[in-house]
PDB file of C-alpha atoms in Angstrom:
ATOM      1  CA  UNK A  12     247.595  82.365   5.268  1.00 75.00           C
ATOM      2  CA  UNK A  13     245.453  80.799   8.201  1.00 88.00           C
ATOM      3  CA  UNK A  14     245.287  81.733  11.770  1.00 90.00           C
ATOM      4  CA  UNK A  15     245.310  79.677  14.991  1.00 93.00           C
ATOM      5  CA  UNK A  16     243.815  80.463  18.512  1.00 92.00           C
ATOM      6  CA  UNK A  17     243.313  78.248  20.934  1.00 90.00           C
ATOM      7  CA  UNK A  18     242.391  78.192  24.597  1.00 84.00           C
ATOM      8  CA  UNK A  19     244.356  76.068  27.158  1.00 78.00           C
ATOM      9  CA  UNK A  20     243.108  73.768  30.330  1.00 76.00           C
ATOM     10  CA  UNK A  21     245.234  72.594  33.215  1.00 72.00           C
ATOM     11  CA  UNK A  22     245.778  68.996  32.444  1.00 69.00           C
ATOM     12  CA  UNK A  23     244.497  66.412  35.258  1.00 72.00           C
ATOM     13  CA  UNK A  24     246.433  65.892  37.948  1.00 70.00           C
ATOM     14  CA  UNK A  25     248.451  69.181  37.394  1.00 69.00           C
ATOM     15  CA  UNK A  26     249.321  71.608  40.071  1.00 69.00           C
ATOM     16  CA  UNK A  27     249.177  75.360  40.930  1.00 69.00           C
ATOM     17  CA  UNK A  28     252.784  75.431  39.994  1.00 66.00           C
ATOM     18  CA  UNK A  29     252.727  73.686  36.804  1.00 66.00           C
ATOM     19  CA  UNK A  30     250.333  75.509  35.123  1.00 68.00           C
ATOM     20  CA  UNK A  31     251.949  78.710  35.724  1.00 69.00           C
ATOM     21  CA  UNK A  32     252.999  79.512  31.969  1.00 78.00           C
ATOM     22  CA  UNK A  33     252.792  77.479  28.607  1.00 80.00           C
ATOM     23  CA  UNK A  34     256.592  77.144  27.768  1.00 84.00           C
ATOM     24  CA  UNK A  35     256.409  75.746  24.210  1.00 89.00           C
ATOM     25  CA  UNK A  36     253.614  74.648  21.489  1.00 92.00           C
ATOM     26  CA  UNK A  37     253.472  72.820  18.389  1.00 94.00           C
ATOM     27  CA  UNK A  38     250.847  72.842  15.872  1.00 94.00           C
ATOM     28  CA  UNK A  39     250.331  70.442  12.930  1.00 94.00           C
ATOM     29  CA  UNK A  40     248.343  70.455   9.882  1.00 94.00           C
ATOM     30  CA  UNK A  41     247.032  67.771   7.939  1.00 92.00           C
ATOM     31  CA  UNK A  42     244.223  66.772   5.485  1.00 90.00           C
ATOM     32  CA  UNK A  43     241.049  65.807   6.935  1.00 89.00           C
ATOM     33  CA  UNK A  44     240.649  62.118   5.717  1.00 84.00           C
ATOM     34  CA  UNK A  45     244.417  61.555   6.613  1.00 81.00           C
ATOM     35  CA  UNK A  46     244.896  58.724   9.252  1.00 71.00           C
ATOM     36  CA  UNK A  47     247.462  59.917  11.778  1.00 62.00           C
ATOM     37  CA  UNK A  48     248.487  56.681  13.021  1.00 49.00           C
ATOM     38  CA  UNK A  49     247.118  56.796  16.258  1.00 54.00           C
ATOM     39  CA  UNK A  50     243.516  56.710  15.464  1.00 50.00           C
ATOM     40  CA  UNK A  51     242.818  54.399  12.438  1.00 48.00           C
ATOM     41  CA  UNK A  52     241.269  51.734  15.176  1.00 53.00           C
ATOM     42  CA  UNK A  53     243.681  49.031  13.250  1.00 53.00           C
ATOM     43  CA  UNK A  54     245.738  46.934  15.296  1.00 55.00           C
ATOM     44  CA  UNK A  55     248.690  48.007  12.675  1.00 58.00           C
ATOM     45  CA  UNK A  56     248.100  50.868  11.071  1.00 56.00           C
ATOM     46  CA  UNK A  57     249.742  52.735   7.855  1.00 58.00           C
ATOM     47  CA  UNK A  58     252.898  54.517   8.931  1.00 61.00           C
ATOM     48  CA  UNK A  59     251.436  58.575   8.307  1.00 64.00           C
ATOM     49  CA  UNK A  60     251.582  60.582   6.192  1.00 71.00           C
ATOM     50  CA  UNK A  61     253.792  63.679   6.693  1.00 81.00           C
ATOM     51  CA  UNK A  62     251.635  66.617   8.214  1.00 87.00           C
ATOM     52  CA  UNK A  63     251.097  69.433   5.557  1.00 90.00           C
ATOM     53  CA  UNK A  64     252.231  71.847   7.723  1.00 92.00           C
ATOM     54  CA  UNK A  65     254.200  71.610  11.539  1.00 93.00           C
ATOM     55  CA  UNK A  66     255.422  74.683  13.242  1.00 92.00           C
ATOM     56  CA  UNK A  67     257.740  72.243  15.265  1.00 92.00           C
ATOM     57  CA  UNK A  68     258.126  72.676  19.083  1.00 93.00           C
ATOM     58  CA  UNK A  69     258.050  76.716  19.447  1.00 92.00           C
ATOM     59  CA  UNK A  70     259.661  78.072  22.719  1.00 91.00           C
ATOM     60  CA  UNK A  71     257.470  80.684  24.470  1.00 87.00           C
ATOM     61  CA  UNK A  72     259.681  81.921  27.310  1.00 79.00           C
ATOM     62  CA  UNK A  73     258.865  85.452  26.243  1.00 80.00           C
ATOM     63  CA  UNK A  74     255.203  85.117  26.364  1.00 78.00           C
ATOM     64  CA  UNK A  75     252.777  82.812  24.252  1.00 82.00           C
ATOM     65  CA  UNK A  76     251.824  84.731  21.054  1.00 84.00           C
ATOM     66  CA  UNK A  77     248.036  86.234  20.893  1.00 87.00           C
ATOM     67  CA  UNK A  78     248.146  84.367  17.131  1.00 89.00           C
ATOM     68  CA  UNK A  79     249.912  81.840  15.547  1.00 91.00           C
ATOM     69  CA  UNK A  80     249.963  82.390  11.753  1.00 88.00           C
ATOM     70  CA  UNK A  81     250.268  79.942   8.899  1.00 87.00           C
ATOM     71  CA  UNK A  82     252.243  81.822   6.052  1.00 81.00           C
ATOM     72  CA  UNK A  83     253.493  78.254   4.731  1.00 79.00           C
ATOM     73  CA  UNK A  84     250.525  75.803   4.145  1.00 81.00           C
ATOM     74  CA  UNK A  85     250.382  75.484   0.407  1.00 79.00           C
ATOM     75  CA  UNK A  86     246.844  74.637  -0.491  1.00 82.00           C
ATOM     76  CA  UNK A  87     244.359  76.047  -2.702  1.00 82.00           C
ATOM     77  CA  UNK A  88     240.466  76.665  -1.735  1.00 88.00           C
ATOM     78  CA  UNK A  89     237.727  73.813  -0.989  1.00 89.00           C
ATOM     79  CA  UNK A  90     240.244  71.544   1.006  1.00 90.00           C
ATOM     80  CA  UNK A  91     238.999  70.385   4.259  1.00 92.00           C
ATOM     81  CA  UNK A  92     241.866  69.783   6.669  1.00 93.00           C
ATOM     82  CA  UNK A  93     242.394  69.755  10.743  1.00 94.00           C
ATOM     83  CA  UNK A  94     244.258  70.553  12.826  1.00 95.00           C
ATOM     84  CA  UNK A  95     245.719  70.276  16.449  1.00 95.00           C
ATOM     85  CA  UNK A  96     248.385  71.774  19.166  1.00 94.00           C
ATOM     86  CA  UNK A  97     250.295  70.179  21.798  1.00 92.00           C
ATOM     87  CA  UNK A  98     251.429  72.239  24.568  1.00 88.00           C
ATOM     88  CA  UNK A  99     254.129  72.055  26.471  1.00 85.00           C
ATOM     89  CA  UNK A 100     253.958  73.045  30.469  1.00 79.00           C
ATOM     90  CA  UNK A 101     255.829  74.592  33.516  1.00 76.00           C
ATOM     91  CA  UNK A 102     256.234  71.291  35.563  1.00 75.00           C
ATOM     92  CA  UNK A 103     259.608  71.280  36.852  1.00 68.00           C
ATOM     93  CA  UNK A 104     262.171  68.351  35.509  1.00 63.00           C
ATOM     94  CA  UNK A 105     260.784  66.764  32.866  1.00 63.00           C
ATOM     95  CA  UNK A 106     257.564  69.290  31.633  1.00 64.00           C
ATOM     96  CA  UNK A 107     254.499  67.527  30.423  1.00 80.00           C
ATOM     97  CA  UNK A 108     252.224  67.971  27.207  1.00 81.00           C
ATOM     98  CA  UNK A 109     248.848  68.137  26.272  1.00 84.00           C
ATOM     99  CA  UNK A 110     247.677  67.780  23.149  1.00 89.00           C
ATOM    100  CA  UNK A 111     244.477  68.498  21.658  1.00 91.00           C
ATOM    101  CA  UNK A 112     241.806  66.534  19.906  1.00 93.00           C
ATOM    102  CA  UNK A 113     242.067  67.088  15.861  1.00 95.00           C
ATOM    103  CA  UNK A 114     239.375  70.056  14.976  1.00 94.00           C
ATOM    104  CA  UNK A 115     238.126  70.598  11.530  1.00 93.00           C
ATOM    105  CA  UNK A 116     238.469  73.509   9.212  1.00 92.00           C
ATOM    106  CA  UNK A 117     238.534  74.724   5.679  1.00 91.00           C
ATOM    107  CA  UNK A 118     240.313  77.106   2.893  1.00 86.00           C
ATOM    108  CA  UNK A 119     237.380  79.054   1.122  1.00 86.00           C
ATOM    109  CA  UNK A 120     237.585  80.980  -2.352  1.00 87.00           C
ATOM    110  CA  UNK A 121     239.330  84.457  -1.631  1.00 76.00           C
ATOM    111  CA  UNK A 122     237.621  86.997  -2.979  1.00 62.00           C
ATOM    112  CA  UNK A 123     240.698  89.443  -4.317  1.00 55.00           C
ATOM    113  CA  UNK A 124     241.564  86.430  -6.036  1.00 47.00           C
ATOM    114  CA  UNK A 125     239.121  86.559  -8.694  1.00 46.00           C
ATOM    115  CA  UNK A 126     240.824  85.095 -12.454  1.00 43.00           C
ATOM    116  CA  UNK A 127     243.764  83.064 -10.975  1.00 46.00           C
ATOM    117  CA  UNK A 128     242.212  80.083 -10.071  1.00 53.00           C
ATOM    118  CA  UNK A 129     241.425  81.161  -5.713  1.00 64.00           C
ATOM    119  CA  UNK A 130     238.451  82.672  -6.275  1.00 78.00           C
ATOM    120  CA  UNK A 131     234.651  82.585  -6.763  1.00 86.00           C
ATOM    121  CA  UNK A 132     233.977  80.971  -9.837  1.00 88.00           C
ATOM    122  CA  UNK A 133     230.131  80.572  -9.501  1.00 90.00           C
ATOM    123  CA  UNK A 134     227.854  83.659 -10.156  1.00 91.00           C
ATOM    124  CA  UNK A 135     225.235  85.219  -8.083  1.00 92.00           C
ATOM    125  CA  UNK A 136     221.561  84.372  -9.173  1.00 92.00           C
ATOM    126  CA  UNK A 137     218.322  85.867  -7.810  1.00 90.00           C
ATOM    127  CA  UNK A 138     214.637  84.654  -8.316  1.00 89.00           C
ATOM    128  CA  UNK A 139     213.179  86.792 -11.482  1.00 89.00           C
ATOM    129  CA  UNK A 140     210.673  87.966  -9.311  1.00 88.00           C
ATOM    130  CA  UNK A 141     212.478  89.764  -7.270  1.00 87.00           C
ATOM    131  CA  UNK A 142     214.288  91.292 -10.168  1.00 87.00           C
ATOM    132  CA  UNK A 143     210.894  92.254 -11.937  1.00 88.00           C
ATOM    133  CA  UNK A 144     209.941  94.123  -8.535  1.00 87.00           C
ATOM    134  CA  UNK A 145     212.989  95.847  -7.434  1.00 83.00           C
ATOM    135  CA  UNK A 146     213.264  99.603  -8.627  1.00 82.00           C
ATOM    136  CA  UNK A 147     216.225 102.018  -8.068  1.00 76.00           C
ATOM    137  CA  UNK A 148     213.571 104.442  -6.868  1.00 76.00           C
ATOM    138  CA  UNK A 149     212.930 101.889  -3.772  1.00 76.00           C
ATOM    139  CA  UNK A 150     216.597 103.020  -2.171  1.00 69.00           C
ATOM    140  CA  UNK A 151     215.212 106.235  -2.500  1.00 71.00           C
ATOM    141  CA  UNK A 152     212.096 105.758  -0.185  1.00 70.00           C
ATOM    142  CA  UNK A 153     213.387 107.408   2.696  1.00 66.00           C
ATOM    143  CA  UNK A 154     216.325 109.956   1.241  1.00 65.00           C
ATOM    144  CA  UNK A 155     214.693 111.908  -1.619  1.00 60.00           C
ATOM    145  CA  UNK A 156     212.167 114.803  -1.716  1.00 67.00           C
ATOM    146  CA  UNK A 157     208.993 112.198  -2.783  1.00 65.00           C
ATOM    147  CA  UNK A 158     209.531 110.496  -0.017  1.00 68.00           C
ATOM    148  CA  UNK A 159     205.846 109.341   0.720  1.00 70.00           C
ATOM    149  CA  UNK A 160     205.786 108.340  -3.339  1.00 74.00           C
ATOM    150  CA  UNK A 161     208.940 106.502  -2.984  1.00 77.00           C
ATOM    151  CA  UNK A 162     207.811 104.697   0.080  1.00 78.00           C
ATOM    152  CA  UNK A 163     204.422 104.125  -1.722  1.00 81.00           C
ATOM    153  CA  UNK A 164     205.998 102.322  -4.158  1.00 83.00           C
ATOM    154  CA  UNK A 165     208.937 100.651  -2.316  1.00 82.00           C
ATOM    155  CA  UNK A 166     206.453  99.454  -0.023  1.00 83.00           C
ATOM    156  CA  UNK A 167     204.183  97.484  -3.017  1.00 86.00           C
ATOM    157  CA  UNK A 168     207.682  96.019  -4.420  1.00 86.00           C
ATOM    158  CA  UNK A 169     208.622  94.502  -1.473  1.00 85.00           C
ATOM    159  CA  UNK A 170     205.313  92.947  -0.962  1.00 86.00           C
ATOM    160  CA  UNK A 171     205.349  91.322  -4.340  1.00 86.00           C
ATOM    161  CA  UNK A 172     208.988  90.171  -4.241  1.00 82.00           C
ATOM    162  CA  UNK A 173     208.489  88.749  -0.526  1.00 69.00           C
ATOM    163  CA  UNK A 174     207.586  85.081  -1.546  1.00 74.00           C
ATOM    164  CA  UNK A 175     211.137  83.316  -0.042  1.00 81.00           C
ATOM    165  CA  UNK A 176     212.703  81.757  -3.337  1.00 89.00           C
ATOM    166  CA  UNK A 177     214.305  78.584  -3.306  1.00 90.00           C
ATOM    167  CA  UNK A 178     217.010  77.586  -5.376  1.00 92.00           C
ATOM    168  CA  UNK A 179     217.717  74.275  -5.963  1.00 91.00           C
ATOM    169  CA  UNK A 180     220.509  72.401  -8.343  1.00 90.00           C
ATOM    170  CA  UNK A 181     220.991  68.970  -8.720  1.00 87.00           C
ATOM    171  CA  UNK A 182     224.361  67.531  -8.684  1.00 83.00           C
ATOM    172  CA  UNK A 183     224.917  64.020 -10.885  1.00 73.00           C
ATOM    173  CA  UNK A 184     226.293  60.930  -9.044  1.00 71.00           C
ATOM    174  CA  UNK A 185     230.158  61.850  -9.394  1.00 72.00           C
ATOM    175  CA  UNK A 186     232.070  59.255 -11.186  1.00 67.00           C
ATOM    176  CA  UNK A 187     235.701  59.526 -10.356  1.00 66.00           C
ATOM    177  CA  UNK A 188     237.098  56.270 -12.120  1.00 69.00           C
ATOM    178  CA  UNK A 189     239.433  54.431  -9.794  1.00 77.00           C
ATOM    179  CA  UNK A 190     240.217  57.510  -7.314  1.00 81.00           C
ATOM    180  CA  UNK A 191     237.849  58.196  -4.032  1.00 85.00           C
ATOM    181  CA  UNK A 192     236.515  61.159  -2.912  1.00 88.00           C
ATOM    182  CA  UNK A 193     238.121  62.408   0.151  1.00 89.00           C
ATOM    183  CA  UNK A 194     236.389  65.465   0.932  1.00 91.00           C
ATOM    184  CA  UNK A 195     233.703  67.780  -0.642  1.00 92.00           C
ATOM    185  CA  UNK A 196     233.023  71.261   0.592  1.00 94.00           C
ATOM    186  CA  UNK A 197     230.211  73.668  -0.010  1.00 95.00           C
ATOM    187  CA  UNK A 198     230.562  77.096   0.582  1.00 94.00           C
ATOM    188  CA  UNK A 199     227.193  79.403   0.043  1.00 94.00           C
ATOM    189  CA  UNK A 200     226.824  83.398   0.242  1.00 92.00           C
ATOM    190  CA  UNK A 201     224.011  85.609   0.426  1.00 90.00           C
ATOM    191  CA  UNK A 202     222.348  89.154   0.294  1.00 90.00           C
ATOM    192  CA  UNK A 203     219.842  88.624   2.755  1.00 87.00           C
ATOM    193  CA  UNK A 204     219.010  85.419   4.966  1.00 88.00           C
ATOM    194  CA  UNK A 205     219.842  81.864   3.777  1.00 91.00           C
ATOM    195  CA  UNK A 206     219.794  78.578   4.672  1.00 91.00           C
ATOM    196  CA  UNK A 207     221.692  75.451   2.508  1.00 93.00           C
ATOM    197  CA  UNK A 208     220.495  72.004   2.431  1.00 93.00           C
ATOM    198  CA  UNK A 209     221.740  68.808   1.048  1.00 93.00           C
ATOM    199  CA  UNK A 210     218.890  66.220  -0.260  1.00 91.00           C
ATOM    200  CA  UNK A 211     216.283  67.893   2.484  1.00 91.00           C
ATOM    201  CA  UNK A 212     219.024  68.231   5.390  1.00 92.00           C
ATOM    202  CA  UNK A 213     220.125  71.641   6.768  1.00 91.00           C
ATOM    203  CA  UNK A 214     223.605  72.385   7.231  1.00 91.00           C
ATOM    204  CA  UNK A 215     223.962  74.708   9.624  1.00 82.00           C
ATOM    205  CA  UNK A 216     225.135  74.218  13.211  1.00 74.00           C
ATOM    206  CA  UNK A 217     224.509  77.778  14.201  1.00 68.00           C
ATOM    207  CA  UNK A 218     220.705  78.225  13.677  1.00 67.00           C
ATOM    208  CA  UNK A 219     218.624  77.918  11.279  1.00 67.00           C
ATOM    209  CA  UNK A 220     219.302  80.791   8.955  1.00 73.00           C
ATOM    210  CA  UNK A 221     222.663  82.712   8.108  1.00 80.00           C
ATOM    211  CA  UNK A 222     224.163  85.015   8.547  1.00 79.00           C
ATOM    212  CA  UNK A 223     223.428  86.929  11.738  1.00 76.00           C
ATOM    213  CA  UNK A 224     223.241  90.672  11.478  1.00 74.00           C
ATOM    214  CA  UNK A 225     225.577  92.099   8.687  1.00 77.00           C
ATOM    215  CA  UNK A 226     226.279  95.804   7.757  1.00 79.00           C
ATOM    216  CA  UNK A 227     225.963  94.717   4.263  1.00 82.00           C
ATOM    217  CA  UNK A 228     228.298  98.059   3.258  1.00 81.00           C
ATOM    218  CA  UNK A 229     231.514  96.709   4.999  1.00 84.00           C
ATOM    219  CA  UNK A 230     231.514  93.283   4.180  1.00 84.00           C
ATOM    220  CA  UNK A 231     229.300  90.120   2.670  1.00 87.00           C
ATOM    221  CA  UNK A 232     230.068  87.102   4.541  1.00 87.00           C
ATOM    222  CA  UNK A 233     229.879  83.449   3.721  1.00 89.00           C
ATOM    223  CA  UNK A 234     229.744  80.012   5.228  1.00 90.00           C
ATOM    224  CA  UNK A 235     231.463  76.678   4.726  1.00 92.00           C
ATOM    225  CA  UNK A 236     229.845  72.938   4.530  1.00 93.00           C
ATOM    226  CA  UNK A 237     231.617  69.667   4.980  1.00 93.00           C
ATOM    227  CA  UNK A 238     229.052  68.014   2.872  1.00 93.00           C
ATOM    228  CA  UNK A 239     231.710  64.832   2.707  1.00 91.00           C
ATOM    229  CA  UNK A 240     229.611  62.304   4.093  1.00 90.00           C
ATOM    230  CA  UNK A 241     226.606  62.800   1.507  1.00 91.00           C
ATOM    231  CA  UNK A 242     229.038  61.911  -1.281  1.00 88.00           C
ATOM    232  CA  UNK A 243     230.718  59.160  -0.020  1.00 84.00           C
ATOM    233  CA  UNK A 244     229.723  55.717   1.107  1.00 79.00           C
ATOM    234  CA  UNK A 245     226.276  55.004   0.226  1.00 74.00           C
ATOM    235  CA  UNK A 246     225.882  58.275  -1.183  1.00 69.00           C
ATOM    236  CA  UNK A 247     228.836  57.769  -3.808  1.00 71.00           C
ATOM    237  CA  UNK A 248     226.971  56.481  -6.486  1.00 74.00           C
ATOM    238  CA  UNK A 249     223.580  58.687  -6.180  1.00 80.00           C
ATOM    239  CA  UNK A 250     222.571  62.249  -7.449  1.00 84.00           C
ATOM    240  CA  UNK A 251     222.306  64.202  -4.880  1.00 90.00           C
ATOM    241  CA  UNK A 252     219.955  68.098  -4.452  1.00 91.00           C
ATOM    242  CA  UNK A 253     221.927  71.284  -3.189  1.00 93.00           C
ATOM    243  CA  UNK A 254     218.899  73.494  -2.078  1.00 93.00           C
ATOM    244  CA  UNK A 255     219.162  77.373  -0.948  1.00 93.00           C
ATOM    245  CA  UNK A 256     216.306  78.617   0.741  1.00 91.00           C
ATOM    246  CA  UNK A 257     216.085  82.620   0.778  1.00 90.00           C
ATOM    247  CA  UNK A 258     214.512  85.145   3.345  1.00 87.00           C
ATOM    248  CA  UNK A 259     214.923  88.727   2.900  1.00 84.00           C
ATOM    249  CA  UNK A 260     217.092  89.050   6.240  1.00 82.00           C
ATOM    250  CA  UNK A 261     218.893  92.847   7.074  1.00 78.00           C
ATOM    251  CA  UNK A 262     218.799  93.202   3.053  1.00 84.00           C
ATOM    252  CA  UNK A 263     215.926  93.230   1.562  1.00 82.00           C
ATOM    253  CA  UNK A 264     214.158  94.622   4.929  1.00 76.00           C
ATOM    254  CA  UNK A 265     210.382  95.952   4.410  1.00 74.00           C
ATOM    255  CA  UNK A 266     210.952  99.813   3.843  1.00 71.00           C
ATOM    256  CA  UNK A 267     209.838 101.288   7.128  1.00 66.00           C
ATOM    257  CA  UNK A 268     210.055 104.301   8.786  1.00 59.00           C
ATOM    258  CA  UNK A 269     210.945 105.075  12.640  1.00 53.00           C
ATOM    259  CA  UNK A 270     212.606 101.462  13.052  1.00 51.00           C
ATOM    260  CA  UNK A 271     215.459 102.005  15.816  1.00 48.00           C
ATOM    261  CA  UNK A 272     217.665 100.101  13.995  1.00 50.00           C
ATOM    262  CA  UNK A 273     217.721 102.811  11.576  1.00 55.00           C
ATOM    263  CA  UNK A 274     217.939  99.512   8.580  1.00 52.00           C
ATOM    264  CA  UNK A 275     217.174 102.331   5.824  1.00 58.00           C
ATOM    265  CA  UNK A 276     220.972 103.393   6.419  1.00 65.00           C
ATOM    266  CA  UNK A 277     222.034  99.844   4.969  1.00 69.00           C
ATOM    267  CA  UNK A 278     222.764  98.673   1.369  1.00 76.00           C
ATOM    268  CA  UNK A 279     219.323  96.669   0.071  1.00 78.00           C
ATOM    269  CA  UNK A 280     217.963  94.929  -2.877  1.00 81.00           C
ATOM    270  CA  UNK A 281     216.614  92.342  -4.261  1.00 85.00           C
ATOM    271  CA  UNK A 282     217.618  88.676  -2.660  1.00 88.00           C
ATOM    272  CA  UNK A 283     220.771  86.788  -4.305  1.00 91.00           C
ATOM    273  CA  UNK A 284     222.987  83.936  -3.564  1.00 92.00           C
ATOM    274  CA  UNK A 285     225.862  82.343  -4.643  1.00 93.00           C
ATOM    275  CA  UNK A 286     227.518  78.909  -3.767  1.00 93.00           C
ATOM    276  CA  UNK A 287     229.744  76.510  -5.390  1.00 92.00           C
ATOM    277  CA  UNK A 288     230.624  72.566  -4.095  1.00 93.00           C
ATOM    278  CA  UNK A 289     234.375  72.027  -4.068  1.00 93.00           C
ATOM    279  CA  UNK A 290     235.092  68.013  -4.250  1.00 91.00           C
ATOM    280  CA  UNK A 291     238.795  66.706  -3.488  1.00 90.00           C
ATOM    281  CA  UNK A 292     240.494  63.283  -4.387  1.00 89.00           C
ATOM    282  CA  UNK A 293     242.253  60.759  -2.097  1.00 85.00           C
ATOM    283  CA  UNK A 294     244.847  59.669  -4.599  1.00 82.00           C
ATOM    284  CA  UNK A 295     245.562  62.513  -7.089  1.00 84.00           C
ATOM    285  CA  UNK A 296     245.152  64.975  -4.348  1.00 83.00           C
ATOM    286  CA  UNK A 297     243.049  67.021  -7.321  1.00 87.00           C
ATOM    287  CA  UNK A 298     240.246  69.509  -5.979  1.00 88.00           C
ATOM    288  CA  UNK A 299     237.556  70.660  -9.061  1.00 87.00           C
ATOM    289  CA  UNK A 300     234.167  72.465  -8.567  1.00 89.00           C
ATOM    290  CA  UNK A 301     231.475  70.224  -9.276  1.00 85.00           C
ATOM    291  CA  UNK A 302     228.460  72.327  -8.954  1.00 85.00           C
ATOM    292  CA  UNK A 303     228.461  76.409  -8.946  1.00 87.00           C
ATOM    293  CA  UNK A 304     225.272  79.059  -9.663  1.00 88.00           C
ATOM    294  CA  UNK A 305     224.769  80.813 -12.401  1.00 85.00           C
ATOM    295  CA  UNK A 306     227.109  77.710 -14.170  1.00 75.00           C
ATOM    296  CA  UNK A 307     224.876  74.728 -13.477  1.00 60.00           C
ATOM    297  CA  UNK A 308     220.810  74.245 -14.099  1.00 60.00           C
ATOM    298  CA  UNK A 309     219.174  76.238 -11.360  1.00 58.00           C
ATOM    299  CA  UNK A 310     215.747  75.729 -10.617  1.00 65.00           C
ATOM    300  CA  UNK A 311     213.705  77.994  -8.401  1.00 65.00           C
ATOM    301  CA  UNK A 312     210.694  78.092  -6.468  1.00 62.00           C
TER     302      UNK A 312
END
């Protein structure tokens, strides 16, 4: 099931009156690497392909919805598809449509589907340093009746376990006989900060470490990579280094009294990660994991 939102502009040229209400949309759905016909750049290109999914032209007269949801699109996690929605207007006689450009996005494992082939399959890994110097008692540093013992001792584990791991897994050159890779996705979690690199090269667009500020007790959040363009091309036939570097973030905070935050209310412990490369095929349409922690030959650092 998949959401859509999207945010509409007057079209140029358009007046007052014609932008008074959207009266219809219509989104479609396809793969990412699928040409639509209209921007191969070949003077005759492929007929397309039919769209995974297309709501057909929706009538709005009673309002345009908040959401638009996908109950239909049948396609398991680590496929990279886009996406787009042309919108009808209120120009009178013949109403015109704008359509927008196609914008990436991605199914990820679901985590209630653990065991039937939708979920995680990787496991989570932390360095054994920070395992070696993470007591039970540490939660306990601000909450039982030792409290300046606990936070003794809390304090001195933290301070040995604060070294920023790095995790690092190297994935073989992927030989896929006659087929092509069409997309490969990467999707990395964490307790505490991260950030995920391919050969050297960070990934994220949204700073340099994720995630942002997370109440660890409602939900652990993760993000998704197109890595596509390291495994394709020139990078088809090379081995290739998924890296994960580690900061102790709003998890494994330094055990502090009298911060406003208040951070001793939230879940902590030692630093762990887990991440898993999804690859897809162009012909057989097959998506495998290629890489996933705890499964492949970690090294740390």
């Amino acid at each position: 099931m998949v959401d859509f939102r999207w945010r509409s502009k007057a079209r140029p040229g358009a007046g007052p009156e014609d932008i008074l209400e959207t009266t219809a949309y219509r989104i479609e759905v396809r793969h990412a690497h699928d040409e639509d016909g209209e921007s191969s750049g070949s003077p005759r290109p492929p007929p397309p392909l039919p769209p995974l999914w297309d709501s057909g032209k929706v009538d709005t007269s009673d309002g345009l919805p908040d959401v638009v949801r996908c109950e239909g699109l049948r396609t398991g996690p680590g496929v990279v598809l886009k996406w787009r929605v042309t919108v009808w207007d209120s120009s009178e006689g013949s109403p015109s449509t704008t359509t927008s450009d196609w914008t990436k996005f991605a199914i990820g494992p679901d985590s209630r589907g653990i065991g039937n082939g939708h979920g995680w399959e990787a496991d989570w890994i932390s360095h054994p340093i920070d395992l070696e110097n993470w007591s039970e008692t540490d939660a306990m540093a601000f909450w039982g009746n030792n409290r300046a013992g606990y936070q003794t001792t809390a304090c001195g584990n933290w301070e040995k376990r604060s070294q920023l791991p790095v995790f690092r897994s190297k994935l073989p050159a992927v030989d896929d006989g006659d087929d092509e890779i069409a997309s490969a996705l990467l999707v990395v979690s964490g307790l505490g900060s991260f950030r995920a690199s391919v050969d050297g090269v960070p990934l994220s667009s949204s700073g340099p470490l994720d995630p942002p500020l997370t109440d660890y007790a409602q939900r652990v959040s993760y993000r998704g990579f197109d890595v596509t363009r390291f495994l394709t091309d020139h990078g088809a036939d090379g081995e290739h280094v998924v890296g994960i570097s580690m900061g102790s973030g709003w998890w494994d905070h330094r055990p502090i009294s009298g911060s406003f935050i208040r951070l001793f209310y939230f879940p902590r412990g030692a630093v762990t990660c887990i991440a898993q490369l999804y690859v897809t095929y162009k012909k057989s349409g097959k998506t495998e994991v290629l890489l996933a922690t705890g499964r492949n030959d970690d090294s740390t650092g």
